[in-house]
Amino acid sequence: MGAHRFPSLEQVYDEIERLVEEHGQVARVECLGLSDEGREVRAVHVTDPGAGDDDKQVAMIVCGRHGSELGTRVVGTAALGWLVSDEAAPTRQRQHVIVVPVANPDGCAAEAFGAPPWHLSATERRTLGRVAGELRPDAILDVHSFGAEDADLLAVVTGNNTEEAEDRFIYGTVAARLVETAGGAGYPFVVHTEKRNEGYNNFIAGLCYDQFHSLSLGMEANHHVLTPEGAAAAGLAVVRALLAEGDRRAPWEACTGYPTGLLRGDFFTSIRPAGPHAAARRRSRATVWRDRRFFHLGRRQAPSPNVVRTTVHYSGDPQDAAAHAFTLCCRVRGSSRPARVELNGQRIDADIHRDVCSTYVSAAVQPTGPQTYELVVTS
Ligand SMILES: [Zn+2]
């Protein structure tokens, strides 16, 4: 294949065993299942067990779905090497990170692509799909690697998601930061925005977007022009930049974490998950996102310059409504606390968060059946 010697499957697995043995207090290996040829598909979980799981973000880094993409073989171990370091201690406190260093061990052993071109393989569904279903990651990065046919390119891929709500803006913003950080580390990435099935098959990222509204990105390292050390450093730069997104608060989000909470609407009026902590909001996010057809935002109105009126019609059945607790969020100008907030004519004590120029006013709503909700914010 390429001019450089990338590690074998055995070498990758030896390296993760060494890392986990040395850092057993923060890292553990899970066998997600066996490949068609009986090889283990391993995942490494890294987190600080002393920090509460309910408050953590969950991120998944999946490498090596394509066995011929040698550059992926060094990204998982590089990510793990950083994740167990002292520098990553704050990230371990805030996040539970799952790294799959070689998702396709049969392909890796054969040095062959070894995967269907248009969908996840049965092994991927059984291993990656299962763990994603259990953990509902807040963010997922599907790591691939370019070879000679793609010259010296390096790419962050925003494909395999949609343009609902503000996701186009959010993906563009996050991808730009990943590219900028990787550039600072000396690696020139571009952003590829291909739509579903138009050249990229980041299918595990697509599954997580579809099912959980995860922040779902792909990456292409390069094993043609980069040495294993170079591919590891380039990949790690992008991984670290993505993990940093989970350690910060996006201006429009109420809490620190990956910017996945805007499910319907836009930055001015939106439907968001409900719940007192990250784990509850993660469950709520997956449910409201799956059933987003039940949430219809009305036209925003400003009956006077200091009053904003927003509505949402919920159309779910009473038996579905219990699982559809949601947050109706209205952004208004300025940073002062609104004089009055009303939900369906009742004065409420709304939750407030701010960005540099505006205030986000959030009302918790528990629907019981089809109903229209009206939020009126008076500044
Ligand atoms: Zn690939």
mmCIF file of C-alpha atoms and ligand atoms in Angstrom:
data_model
loop_
_atom_site.group_PDB
_atom_site.id
_atom_site.type_symbol
_atom_site.label_atom_id
_atom_site.label_comp_id
_atom_site.label_asym_id
_atom_site.label_seq_id
_atom_site.Cartn_x
_atom_site.Cartn_y
_atom_site.Cartn_z
ATOM 1 C CA MET A 1 0.000 0.000 0.000
ATOM 2 C CA GLY A 2 1.522 3.323 1.019
ATOM 3 C CA ALA A 3 5.144 4.144 1.597
ATOM 4 C CA HIS A 4 4.772 4.227 5.382
ATOM 5 C CA ARG A 5 4.438 1.417 7.866
ATOM 6 C CA PHE A 6 1.194 1.729 9.775
ATOM 7 C CA PRO A 7 0.535 -0.627 12.695
ATOM 8 C CA SER A 8 -1.171 -3.996 12.339
ATOM 9 C CA LEU A 9 -4.373 -4.921 14.187
ATOM 10 C CA GLU A 10 -2.297 -6.787 16.782
ATOM 11 C CA GLN A 11 -0.103 -3.750 17.325
ATOM 12 C CA VAL A 12 -3.120 -1.475 17.773
ATOM 13 C CA TYR A 13 -4.714 -3.890 20.250
ATOM 14 C CA ASP A 14 -1.403 -4.332 22.122
ATOM 15 C CA GLU A 15 -1.155 -0.555 22.429
ATOM 16 C CA ILE A 16 -4.662 -0.119 23.827
ATOM 17 C CA GLU A 17 -4.078 -2.978 26.269
ATOM 18 C CA ARG A 18 -0.923 -1.250 27.494
ATOM 19 C CA LEU A 19 -2.748 2.084 27.833
ATOM 20 C CA VAL A 20 -5.649 0.563 29.736
ATOM 21 C CA GLU A 21 -3.347 -1.447 32.007
ATOM 22 C CA GLU A 22 -1.425 1.687 32.883
ATOM 23 C CA HIS A 23 -4.520 3.894 33.324
ATOM 24 C CA GLY A 24 -7.077 1.422 34.641
ATOM 25 C CA GLN A 25 -8.582 4.022 36.994
ATOM 26 C CA VAL A 26 -9.919 6.037 34.032
ATOM 27 C CA ALA A 27 -9.984 3.585 31.100
ATOM 28 C CA ARG A 28 -11.556 0.213 30.458
ATOM 29 C CA VAL A 29 -11.902 -2.050 27.414
ATOM 30 C CA GLU A 30 -15.220 -3.450 26.258
ATOM 31 C CA CYS A 31 -15.576 -6.096 23.570
ATOM 32 C CA LEU A 32 -18.523 -4.901 21.475
ATOM 33 C CA GLY A 33 -18.801 -8.248 19.706
ATOM 34 C CA LEU A 34 -17.034 -10.419 17.191
ATOM 35 C CA SER A 35 -16.460 -9.757 13.521
ATOM 36 C CA ASP A 36 -17.611 -12.214 10.845
ATOM 37 C CA GLU A 37 -14.194 -13.885 11.053
ATOM 38 C CA GLY A 38 -14.272 -13.998 14.838
ATOM 39 C CA ARG A 39 -12.073 -11.017 15.717
ATOM 40 C CA GLU A 40 -12.973 -8.789 18.657
ATOM 41 C CA VAL A 41 -14.358 -5.323 17.963
ATOM 42 C CA ARG A 42 -13.019 -3.416 20.942
ATOM 43 C CA ALA A 43 -14.049 -0.126 22.444
ATOM 44 C CA VAL A 44 -12.181 1.782 25.138
ATOM 45 C CA HIS A 45 -14.228 3.865 27.559
ATOM 46 C CA VAL A 46 -12.424 6.788 29.160
ATOM 47 C CA THR A 47 -13.933 8.883 31.922
ATOM 48 C CA ASP A 48 -13.350 10.034 35.482
ATOM 49 C CA PRO A 49 -15.357 7.612 37.640
ATOM 50 C CA GLY A 50 -15.301 10.173 40.470
ATOM 51 C CA ALA A 51 -17.444 12.620 38.499
ATOM 52 C CA GLY A 52 -21.199 12.090 38.241
ATOM 53 C CA ASP A 53 -22.285 10.300 35.071
ATOM 54 C CA ASP A 54 -25.587 12.188 34.862
ATOM 55 C CA ASP A 55 -23.771 15.449 34.235
ATOM 56 C CA LYS A 56 -21.387 14.096 31.605
ATOM 57 C CA GLN A 57 -21.401 14.495 27.876
ATOM 58 C CA VAL A 58 -20.961 11.317 25.840
ATOM 59 C CA ALA A 59 -18.664 11.311 22.809
ATOM 60 C CA MET A 60 -17.847 8.450 20.481
ATOM 61 C CA ILE A 61 -14.776 8.266 18.231
ATOM 62 C CA VAL A 62 -15.033 5.465 15.664
ATOM 63 C CA CYS A 63 -11.944 4.609 13.625
ATOM 64 C CA GLY A 64 -11.208 2.090 10.908
ATOM 65 C CA ARG A 65 -14.551 1.125 9.429
ATOM 66 C CA HIS A 66 -12.556 0.744 6.213
ATOM 67 C CA GLY A 67 -9.617 -1.618 6.608
ATOM 68 C CA SER A 68 -7.585 -0.217 3.738
ATOM 69 C CA GLU A 69 -7.564 3.282 5.260
ATOM 70 C CA LEU A 70 -4.328 2.845 7.152
ATOM 71 C CA GLY A 71 -4.278 6.353 8.597
ATOM 72 C CA THR A 72 -7.235 5.528 10.840
ATOM 73 C CA ARG A 73 -5.181 2.944 12.729
ATOM 74 C CA VAL A 74 -3.143 5.552 14.561
ATOM 75 C CA VAL A 75 -5.940 8.026 15.355
ATOM 76 C CA GLY A 76 -7.736 5.910 17.970
ATOM 77 C CA THR A 77 -4.586 5.181 19.948
ATOM 78 C CA ALA A 78 -3.488 8.818 19.658
ATOM 79 C CA ALA A 79 -6.879 9.928 20.980
ATOM 80 C CA LEU A 80 -6.614 7.452 23.849
ATOM 81 C CA GLY A 81 -3.056 8.505 24.642
ATOM 82 C CA TRP A 82 -4.274 12.064 25.067
ATOM 83 C CA LEU A 83 -7.464 11.132 26.901
ATOM 84 C CA VAL A 84 -5.546 9.354 29.688
ATOM 85 C CA SER A 85 -3.041 12.221 30.050
ATOM 86 C CA ASP A 86 -3.033 14.793 32.856
ATOM 87 C CA GLU A 87 -3.959 17.455 30.338
ATOM 88 C CA ALA A 88 -7.245 15.667 29.639
ATOM 89 C CA ALA A 89 -8.323 15.467 33.291
ATOM 90 C CA PRO A 90 -10.970 18.227 32.930
ATOM 91 C CA THR A 91 -12.384 16.512 29.834
ATOM 92 C CA ARG A 92 -12.555 13.186 31.689
ATOM 93 C CA GLN A 93 -14.532 14.902 34.438
ATOM 94 C CA ARG A 94 -17.052 16.371 32.001
ATOM 95 C CA GLN A 95 -17.227 13.616 29.406
ATOM 96 C CA HIS A 96 -17.462 9.895 28.874
ATOM 97 C CA VAL A 97 -15.519 9.168 25.690
ATOM 98 C CA ILE A 98 -15.762 5.877 23.833
ATOM 99 C CA VAL A 99 -13.002 5.175 21.329
ATOM 100 C CA VAL A 100 -13.315 2.312 18.855
ATOM 101 C CA PRO A 101 -9.788 2.086 17.439
ATOM 102 C CA VAL A 102 -10.588 -0.528 14.745
ATOM 103 C CA ALA A 103 -14.276 -0.887 13.913
ATOM 104 C CA ASN A 104 -13.602 -3.377 11.125
ATOM 105 C CA PRO A 105 -10.888 -5.754 12.366
ATOM 106 C CA ASP A 106 -11.386 -8.183 9.442
ATOM 107 C CA GLY A 107 -10.804 -5.384 6.953
ATOM 108 C CA CYS A 108 -7.818 -4.226 8.994
ATOM 109 C CA ALA A 109 -6.267 -7.707 9.027
ATOM 110 C CA ALA A 110 -6.795 -8.075 5.273
ATOM 111 C CA GLU A 111 -5.854 -4.444 4.541
ATOM 112 C CA ALA A 112 -9.056 -4.273 2.489
ATOM 113 C CA PHE A 113 -11.919 -1.722 2.447
ATOM 114 C CA GLY A 114 -14.147 -4.548 3.688
ATOM 115 C CA ALA A 115 -17.485 -2.758 4.120
ATOM 116 C CA PRO A 116 -20.686 -2.229 2.113
ATOM 117 C CA PRO A 117 -20.585 1.053 0.143
ATOM 118 C CA TRP A 118 -24.159 2.168 0.884
ATOM 119 C CA HIS A 119 -25.001 1.122 4.427
ATOM 120 C CA LEU A 120 -23.594 -0.151 7.706
ATOM 121 C CA SER A 121 -22.489 -3.784 7.701
ATOM 122 C CA ALA A 122 -24.301 -6.312 9.872
ATOM 123 C CA THR A 123 -21.248 -6.371 12.162
ATOM 124 C CA GLU A 124 -21.300 -2.573 12.452
ATOM 125 C CA ARG A 125 -24.979 -2.577 13.371
ATOM 126 C CA ARG A 126 -24.404 -5.314 15.933
ATOM 127 C CA THR A 127 -21.382 -3.636 17.537
ATOM 128 C CA LEU A 128 -21.283 0.133 16.863
ATOM 129 C CA GLY A 129 -25.054 0.417 16.457
ATOM 130 C CA ARG A 130 -25.705 -1.377 19.717
ATOM 131 C CA VAL A 131 -23.311 0.691 21.836
ATOM 132 C CA ALA A 132 -24.568 3.907 20.216
ATOM 133 C CA GLY A 133 -28.137 2.845 21.035
ATOM 134 C CA GLU A 134 -27.212 2.292 24.662
ATOM 135 C CA LEU A 135 -25.219 5.491 25.129
ATOM 136 C CA ARG A 136 -26.973 7.897 22.690
ATOM 137 C CA PRO A 137 -23.765 9.874 22.113
ATOM 138 C CA ASP A 138 -23.934 13.646 22.196
ATOM 139 C CA ALA A 139 -21.153 13.712 19.613
ATOM 140 C CA ILE A 140 -19.703 11.181 17.202
ATOM 141 C CA LEU A 141 -16.689 11.350 14.917
ATOM 142 C CA ASP A 142 -16.345 8.729 12.171
ATOM 143 C CA VAL A 143 -12.644 8.603 11.299
ATOM 144 C CA HIS A 144 -11.507 7.638 7.796
ATOM 145 C CA SER A 145 -8.319 8.165 5.812
ATOM 146 C CA PHE A 146 -7.521 9.224 2.261
ATOM 147 C CA GLY A 147 -5.014 7.338 0.113
ATOM 148 C CA ALA A 148 -3.158 8.114 -3.114
ATOM 149 C CA GLU A 149 -6.359 8.604 -5.147
ATOM 150 C CA ASP A 150 -7.177 11.631 -2.997
ATOM 151 C CA ALA A 151 -3.636 13.033 -3.140
ATOM 152 C CA ASP A 152 -2.717 15.000 -0.031
ATOM 153 C CA LEU A 153 -6.215 16.012 1.106
ATOM 154 C CA LEU A 154 -7.332 16.104 4.737
ATOM 155 C CA ALA A 155 -11.012 16.726 5.452
ATOM 156 C CA VAL A 156 -13.587 17.313 8.142
ATOM 157 C CA VAL A 157 -16.878 15.972 6.793
ATOM 158 C CA THR A 158 -20.263 17.402 7.709
ATOM 159 C CA GLY A 159 -22.216 14.936 5.557
ATOM 160 C CA ASN A 160 -24.821 12.443 6.731
ATOM 161 C CA ASN A 161 -26.928 14.879 8.677
ATOM 162 C CA THR A 162 -29.639 17.251 7.555
ATOM 163 C CA GLU A 163 -30.327 20.935 7.495
ATOM 164 C CA GLU A 164 -33.122 20.944 10.056
ATOM 165 C CA ALA A 165 -33.433 23.705 12.639
ATOM 166 C CA GLU A 166 -30.070 25.563 12.751
ATOM 167 C CA ASP A 167 -27.938 22.524 12.020
ATOM 168 C CA ARG A 168 -26.406 23.888 8.850
ATOM 169 C CA PHE A 169 -25.093 26.919 10.763
ATOM 170 C CA ILE A 170 -24.047 24.821 13.751
ATOM 171 C CA TYR A 171 -22.184 22.229 11.685
ATOM 172 C CA GLY A 172 -20.476 24.971 9.702
ATOM 173 C CA THR A 173 -19.425 26.735 12.899
ATOM 174 C CA VAL A 174 -18.111 23.588 14.575
ATOM 175 C CA ALA A 175 -16.350 22.363 11.420
ATOM 176 C CA ALA A 176 -14.671 25.749 10.981
ATOM 177 C CA ARG A 177 -13.317 25.550 14.520
ATOM 178 C CA LEU A 178 -12.026 22.006 13.951
ATOM 179 C CA VAL A 179 -10.270 23.117 10.758
ATOM 180 C CA GLU A 180 -8.807 26.176 12.464
ATOM 181 C CA THR A 181 -7.469 24.107 15.378
ATOM 182 C CA ALA A 182 -5.972 21.469 13.084
ATOM 183 C CA GLY A 183 -4.416 24.261 11.041
ATOM 184 C CA GLY A 184 -2.840 25.634 14.178
ATOM 185 C CA ALA A 185 -1.323 22.197 14.782
ATOM 186 C CA GLY A 186 0.178 22.300 11.289
ATOM 187 C CA TYR A 187 -2.357 20.246 9.326
ATOM 188 C CA PRO A 188 -4.370 21.827 6.472
ATOM 189 C CA PHE A 189 -7.920 20.416 6.519
ATOM 190 C CA VAL A 190 -10.875 21.433 4.364
ATOM 191 C CA VAL A 191 -14.570 21.025 5.175
ATOM 192 C CA HIS A 192 -16.480 18.666 2.905
ATOM 193 C CA THR A 193 -20.218 19.145 3.092
ATOM 194 C CA GLU A 194 -21.404 16.253 0.944
ATOM 195 C CA LYS A 195 -24.979 15.219 1.445
ATOM 196 C CA ARG A 196 -26.003 11.730 2.341
ATOM 197 C CA ASN A 197 -24.674 9.068 -0.022
ATOM 198 C CA GLU A 198 -22.860 11.552 -2.211
ATOM 199 C CA GLY A 199 -19.388 10.199 -1.767
ATOM 200 C CA TYR A 200 -19.037 9.797 1.975
ATOM 201 C CA ASN A 201 -20.397 6.909 3.930
ATOM 202 C CA ASN A 202 -20.136 8.124 7.497
ATOM 203 C CA PHE A 203 -23.044 5.845 8.242
ATOM 204 C CA ILE A 204 -22.522 5.435 11.969
ATOM 205 C CA ALA A 205 -22.507 9.234 12.227
ATOM 206 C CA GLY A 206 -25.696 9.288 10.148
ATOM 207 C CA LEU A 207 -27.342 6.731 12.425
ATOM 208 C CA CYS A 208 -26.504 8.812 15.500
ATOM 209 C CA TYR A 209 -27.837 11.969 13.871
ATOM 210 C CA ASP A 210 -31.052 10.259 12.816
ATOM 211 C CA GLN A 211 -31.721 8.562 16.132
ATOM 212 C CA PHE A 212 -30.303 10.920 18.766
ATOM 213 C CA HIS A 213 -29.568 14.246 17.050
ATOM 214 C CA SER A 214 -25.919 13.710 17.953
ATOM 215 C CA LEU A 215 -23.346 16.199 16.693
ATOM 216 C CA SER A 216 -22.197 13.895 13.891
ATOM 217 C CA LEU A 217 -19.026 14.530 11.943
ATOM 218 C CA GLY A 218 -16.581 12.630 9.812
ATOM 219 C CA MET A 219 -12.870 13.049 9.316
ATOM 220 C CA GLU A 220 -10.457 11.975 6.627
ATOM 221 C CA ALA A 221 -6.853 11.635 7.742
ATOM 222 C CA ASN A 222 -4.314 10.696 5.089
ATOM 223 C CA HIS A 223 -2.067 7.663 4.910
ATOM 224 C CA HIS A 224 -0.580 8.454 1.508
ATOM 225 C CA VAL A 225 1.385 11.602 2.305
ATOM 226 C CA LEU A 226 1.530 11.470 6.094
ATOM 227 C CA THR A 227 3.697 9.202 8.201
ATOM 228 C CA PRO A 228 1.960 7.279 11.002
ATOM 229 C CA GLU A 229 3.156 9.996 13.393
ATOM 230 C CA GLY A 230 1.778 12.707 11.104
ATOM 231 C CA ALA A 231 -1.581 10.986 10.614
ATOM 232 C CA ALA A 232 -1.829 10.500 14.382
ATOM 233 C CA ALA A 233 -1.074 14.163 15.064
ATOM 234 C CA ALA A 234 -3.464 15.427 12.368
ATOM 235 C CA GLY A 235 -6.236 13.123 13.592
ATOM 236 C CA LEU A 236 -5.640 13.982 17.223
ATOM 237 C CA ALA A 237 -5.843 17.700 16.459
ATOM 238 C CA VAL A 238 -9.354 17.218 15.068
ATOM 239 C CA VAL A 239 -10.384 14.841 17.871
ATOM 240 C CA ARG A 240 -9.228 17.288 20.522
ATOM 241 C CA ALA A 241 -10.982 20.180 18.826
ATOM 242 C CA LEU A 242 -14.205 18.164 18.759
ATOM 243 C CA LEU A 243 -13.882 17.168 22.424
ATOM 244 C CA ALA A 244 -13.341 20.833 23.267
ATOM 245 C CA GLU A 245 -16.836 21.513 21.886
ATOM 246 C CA GLY A 246 -18.192 19.280 24.646
ATOM 247 C CA ASP A 247 -16.299 21.249 27.281
ATOM 248 C CA ARG A 248 -17.694 24.644 26.270
ATOM 249 C CA ARG A 249 -21.112 26.279 26.114
ATOM 250 C CA ALA A 250 -22.315 27.366 22.700
ATOM 251 C CA PRO A 251 -23.859 30.865 22.950
ATOM 252 C CA TRP A 252 -27.378 29.601 22.219
ATOM 253 C CA GLU A 253 -27.226 26.608 24.565
ATOM 254 C CA ALA A 254 -28.258 26.796 28.217
ATOM 255 C CA CYS A 255 -25.586 24.372 29.411
ATOM 256 C CA THR A 256 -22.021 23.338 28.736
ATOM 257 C CA GLY A 257 -21.846 20.492 26.239
ATOM 258 C CA TYR A 258 -22.120 19.636 22.563
ATOM 259 C CA PRO A 259 -24.510 21.983 20.730
ATOM 260 C CA THR A 260 -27.293 19.491 20.031
ATOM 261 C CA GLY A 261 -30.250 20.990 21.902
ATOM 262 C CA LEU A 262 -31.919 22.958 19.142
ATOM 263 C CA LEU A 263 -34.364 20.412 17.692
ATOM 264 C CA ARG A 264 -36.988 22.523 15.941
ATOM 265 C CA GLY A 265 -37.190 26.154 14.962
ATOM 266 C CA ASP A 266 -34.301 28.579 14.869
ATOM 267 C CA PHE A 267 -32.137 30.709 17.142
ATOM 268 C CA PHE A 268 -35.132 32.963 17.917
ATOM 269 C CA THR A 269 -37.804 30.392 18.708
ATOM 270 C CA SER A 270 -36.984 26.768 19.368
ATOM 271 C CA ILE A 271 -38.021 23.414 20.764
ATOM 272 C CA ARG A 272 -35.385 21.891 23.010
ATOM 273 C CA PRO A 273 -35.058 18.844 25.266
ATOM 274 C CA ALA A 274 -36.274 18.846 28.859
ATOM 275 C CA GLY A 275 -34.593 17.564 31.991
ATOM 276 C CA PRO A 276 -32.592 18.542 35.062
ATOM 277 C CA HIS A 277 -29.239 17.099 33.948
ATOM 278 C CA ALA A 278 -27.347 15.992 30.855
ATOM 279 C CA ALA A 279 -28.479 12.360 31.002
ATOM 280 C CA ALA A 280 -32.170 13.308 31.246
ATOM 281 C CA ARG A 281 -31.830 15.867 28.470
ATOM 282 C CA ARG A 282 -30.086 13.243 26.314
ATOM 283 C CA ARG A 283 -33.065 10.890 26.676
ATOM 284 C CA SER A 284 -35.493 13.725 26.054
ATOM 285 C CA ARG A 285 -33.502 14.896 23.048
ATOM 286 C CA ALA A 286 -33.654 11.481 21.374
ATOM 287 C CA THR A 287 -37.410 11.182 21.991
ATOM 288 C CA VAL A 288 -38.422 14.704 20.953
ATOM 289 C CA TRP A 289 -36.127 14.521 17.928
ATOM 290 C CA ARG A 290 -37.582 11.161 16.846
ATOM 291 C CA ASP A 291 -41.107 12.534 17.247
ATOM 292 C CA ARG A 292 -40.421 16.081 16.082
ATOM 293 C CA ARG A 293 -43.351 15.877 13.639
ATOM 294 C CA PHE A 294 -45.625 16.448 16.665
ATOM 295 C CA PHE A 295 -44.156 19.911 17.339
ATOM 296 C CA HIS A 296 -45.326 22.740 15.093
ATOM 297 C CA LEU A 297 -43.976 26.187 15.807
ATOM 298 C CA GLY A 298 -46.254 29.058 14.940
ATOM 299 C CA ARG A 299 -45.340 32.406 13.501
ATOM 300 C CA ARG A 300 -43.427 34.603 15.929
ATOM 301 C CA GLN A 301 -45.048 37.936 16.619
ATOM 302 C CA ALA A 302 -44.070 41.193 18.292
ATOM 303 C CA PRO A 303 -47.387 42.895 19.087
ATOM 304 C CA SER A 304 -45.392 45.776 20.539
ATOM 305 C CA PRO A 305 -41.643 46.511 20.575
ATOM 306 C CA ASN A 306 -41.180 45.020 24.076
ATOM 307 C CA VAL A 307 -43.446 42.004 23.732
ATOM 308 C CA VAL A 308 -42.685 38.780 21.874
ATOM 309 C CA ARG A 309 -45.275 36.081 21.405
ATOM 310 C CA THR A 310 -44.423 32.551 20.257
ATOM 311 C CA THR A 311 -46.597 29.483 19.906
ATOM 312 C CA VAL A 312 -46.137 25.766 19.440
ATOM 313 C CA HIS A 313 -48.860 23.324 18.631
ATOM 314 C CA TYR A 314 -48.267 19.852 20.032
ATOM 315 C CA SER A 315 -50.198 17.190 18.128
ATOM 316 C CA GLY A 316 -49.173 13.965 19.898
ATOM 317 C CA ASP A 317 -51.683 11.587 21.410
ATOM 318 C CA PRO A 318 -52.246 11.593 25.185
ATOM 319 C CA GLN A 319 -50.472 8.222 25.512
ATOM 320 C CA ASP A 320 -47.346 9.643 23.815
ATOM 321 C CA ALA A 321 -47.400 12.972 25.584
ATOM 322 C CA ALA A 322 -45.767 11.873 28.851
ATOM 323 C CA ALA A 323 -42.489 11.205 27.012
ATOM 324 C CA HIS A 324 -42.686 14.521 25.183
ATOM 325 C CA ALA A 325 -41.825 16.986 27.929
ATOM 326 C CA PHE A 326 -39.970 19.771 26.144
ATOM 327 C CA THR A 327 -38.560 23.244 26.503
ATOM 328 C CA LEU A 328 -40.025 26.117 24.517
ATOM 329 C CA CYS A 329 -37.303 28.740 24.157
ATOM 330 C CA CYS A 330 -37.689 32.336 23.043
ATOM 331 C CA ARG A 331 -34.714 34.640 22.458
ATOM 332 C CA VAL A 332 -35.151 38.348 23.051
ATOM 333 C CA ARG A 333 -32.855 41.354 22.659
ATOM 334 C CA GLY A 334 -30.685 42.612 25.495
ATOM 335 C CA SER A 335 -29.458 41.081 28.705
ATOM 336 C CA SER A 336 -31.941 42.243 31.316
ATOM 337 C CA ARG A 337 -34.337 39.792 32.948
ATOM 338 C CA PRO A 338 -37.766 40.010 31.277
ATOM 339 C CA ALA A 339 -40.368 41.902 33.297
ATOM 340 C CA ARG A 340 -42.954 39.209 32.724
ATOM 341 C CA VAL A 341 -43.130 35.736 31.166
ATOM 342 C CA GLU A 342 -46.444 33.988 30.602
ATOM 343 C CA LEU A 343 -47.263 30.492 29.382
ATOM 344 C CA ASN A 344 -50.863 30.177 28.230
ATOM 345 C CA GLY A 345 -51.736 33.282 30.211
ATOM 346 C CA GLN A 346 -50.177 32.077 33.483
ATOM 347 C CA ARG A 347 -47.194 33.960 34.818
ATOM 348 C CA ILE A 348 -44.188 31.569 35.073
ATOM 349 C CA ASP A 349 -40.700 31.610 36.494
ATOM 350 C CA ALA A 350 -38.799 30.966 33.266
ATOM 351 C CA ASP A 351 -35.251 29.684 32.968
ATOM 352 C CA ILE A 352 -32.856 32.258 31.564
ATOM 353 C CA HIS A 353 -29.537 32.033 29.780
ATOM 354 C CA ARG A 354 -27.698 34.656 27.796
ATOM 355 C CA ASP A 355 -25.265 35.248 24.991
ATOM 356 C CA VAL A 356 -23.405 38.490 24.322
ATOM 357 C CA CYS A 357 -26.424 40.339 22.962
ATOM 358 C CA SER A 358 -29.575 38.512 23.970
ATOM 359 C CA THR A 359 -31.527 36.569 26.553
ATOM 360 C CA TYR A 360 -32.988 33.107 26.018
ATOM 361 C CA VAL A 361 -36.223 32.600 27.942
ATOM 362 C CA SER A 362 -37.173 28.952 28.402
ATOM 363 C CA ALA A 363 -40.457 27.455 29.557
ATOM 364 C CA ALA A 364 -40.758 23.816 30.614
ATOM 365 C CA VAL A 365 -43.805 22.208 29.022
ATOM 366 C CA GLN A 366 -45.335 18.839 29.823
ATOM 367 C CA PRO A 367 -47.997 18.124 27.215
ATOM 368 C CA THR A 368 -50.892 15.844 28.074
ATOM 369 C CA GLY A 369 -52.407 15.661 24.611
ATOM 370 C CA PRO A 370 -52.942 17.848 21.559
ATOM 371 C CA GLN A 371 -52.699 21.477 22.618
ATOM 372 C CA THR A 372 -51.302 24.848 21.587
ATOM 373 C CA TYR A 373 -48.884 26.572 23.948
ATOM 374 C CA GLU A 374 -48.268 30.287 23.871
ATOM 375 C CA LEU A 375 -45.226 31.904 25.426
ATOM 376 C CA VAL A 376 -45.313 35.673 25.851
ATOM 377 C CA VAL A 377 -42.194 37.514 26.954
ATOM 378 C CA THR A 378 -42.463 41.131 28.033
ATOM 379 C CA SER A 379 -39.149 42.951 28.382
HETATM 380 ZN ZN ZN B 1 -13.567 5.356 4.599
#
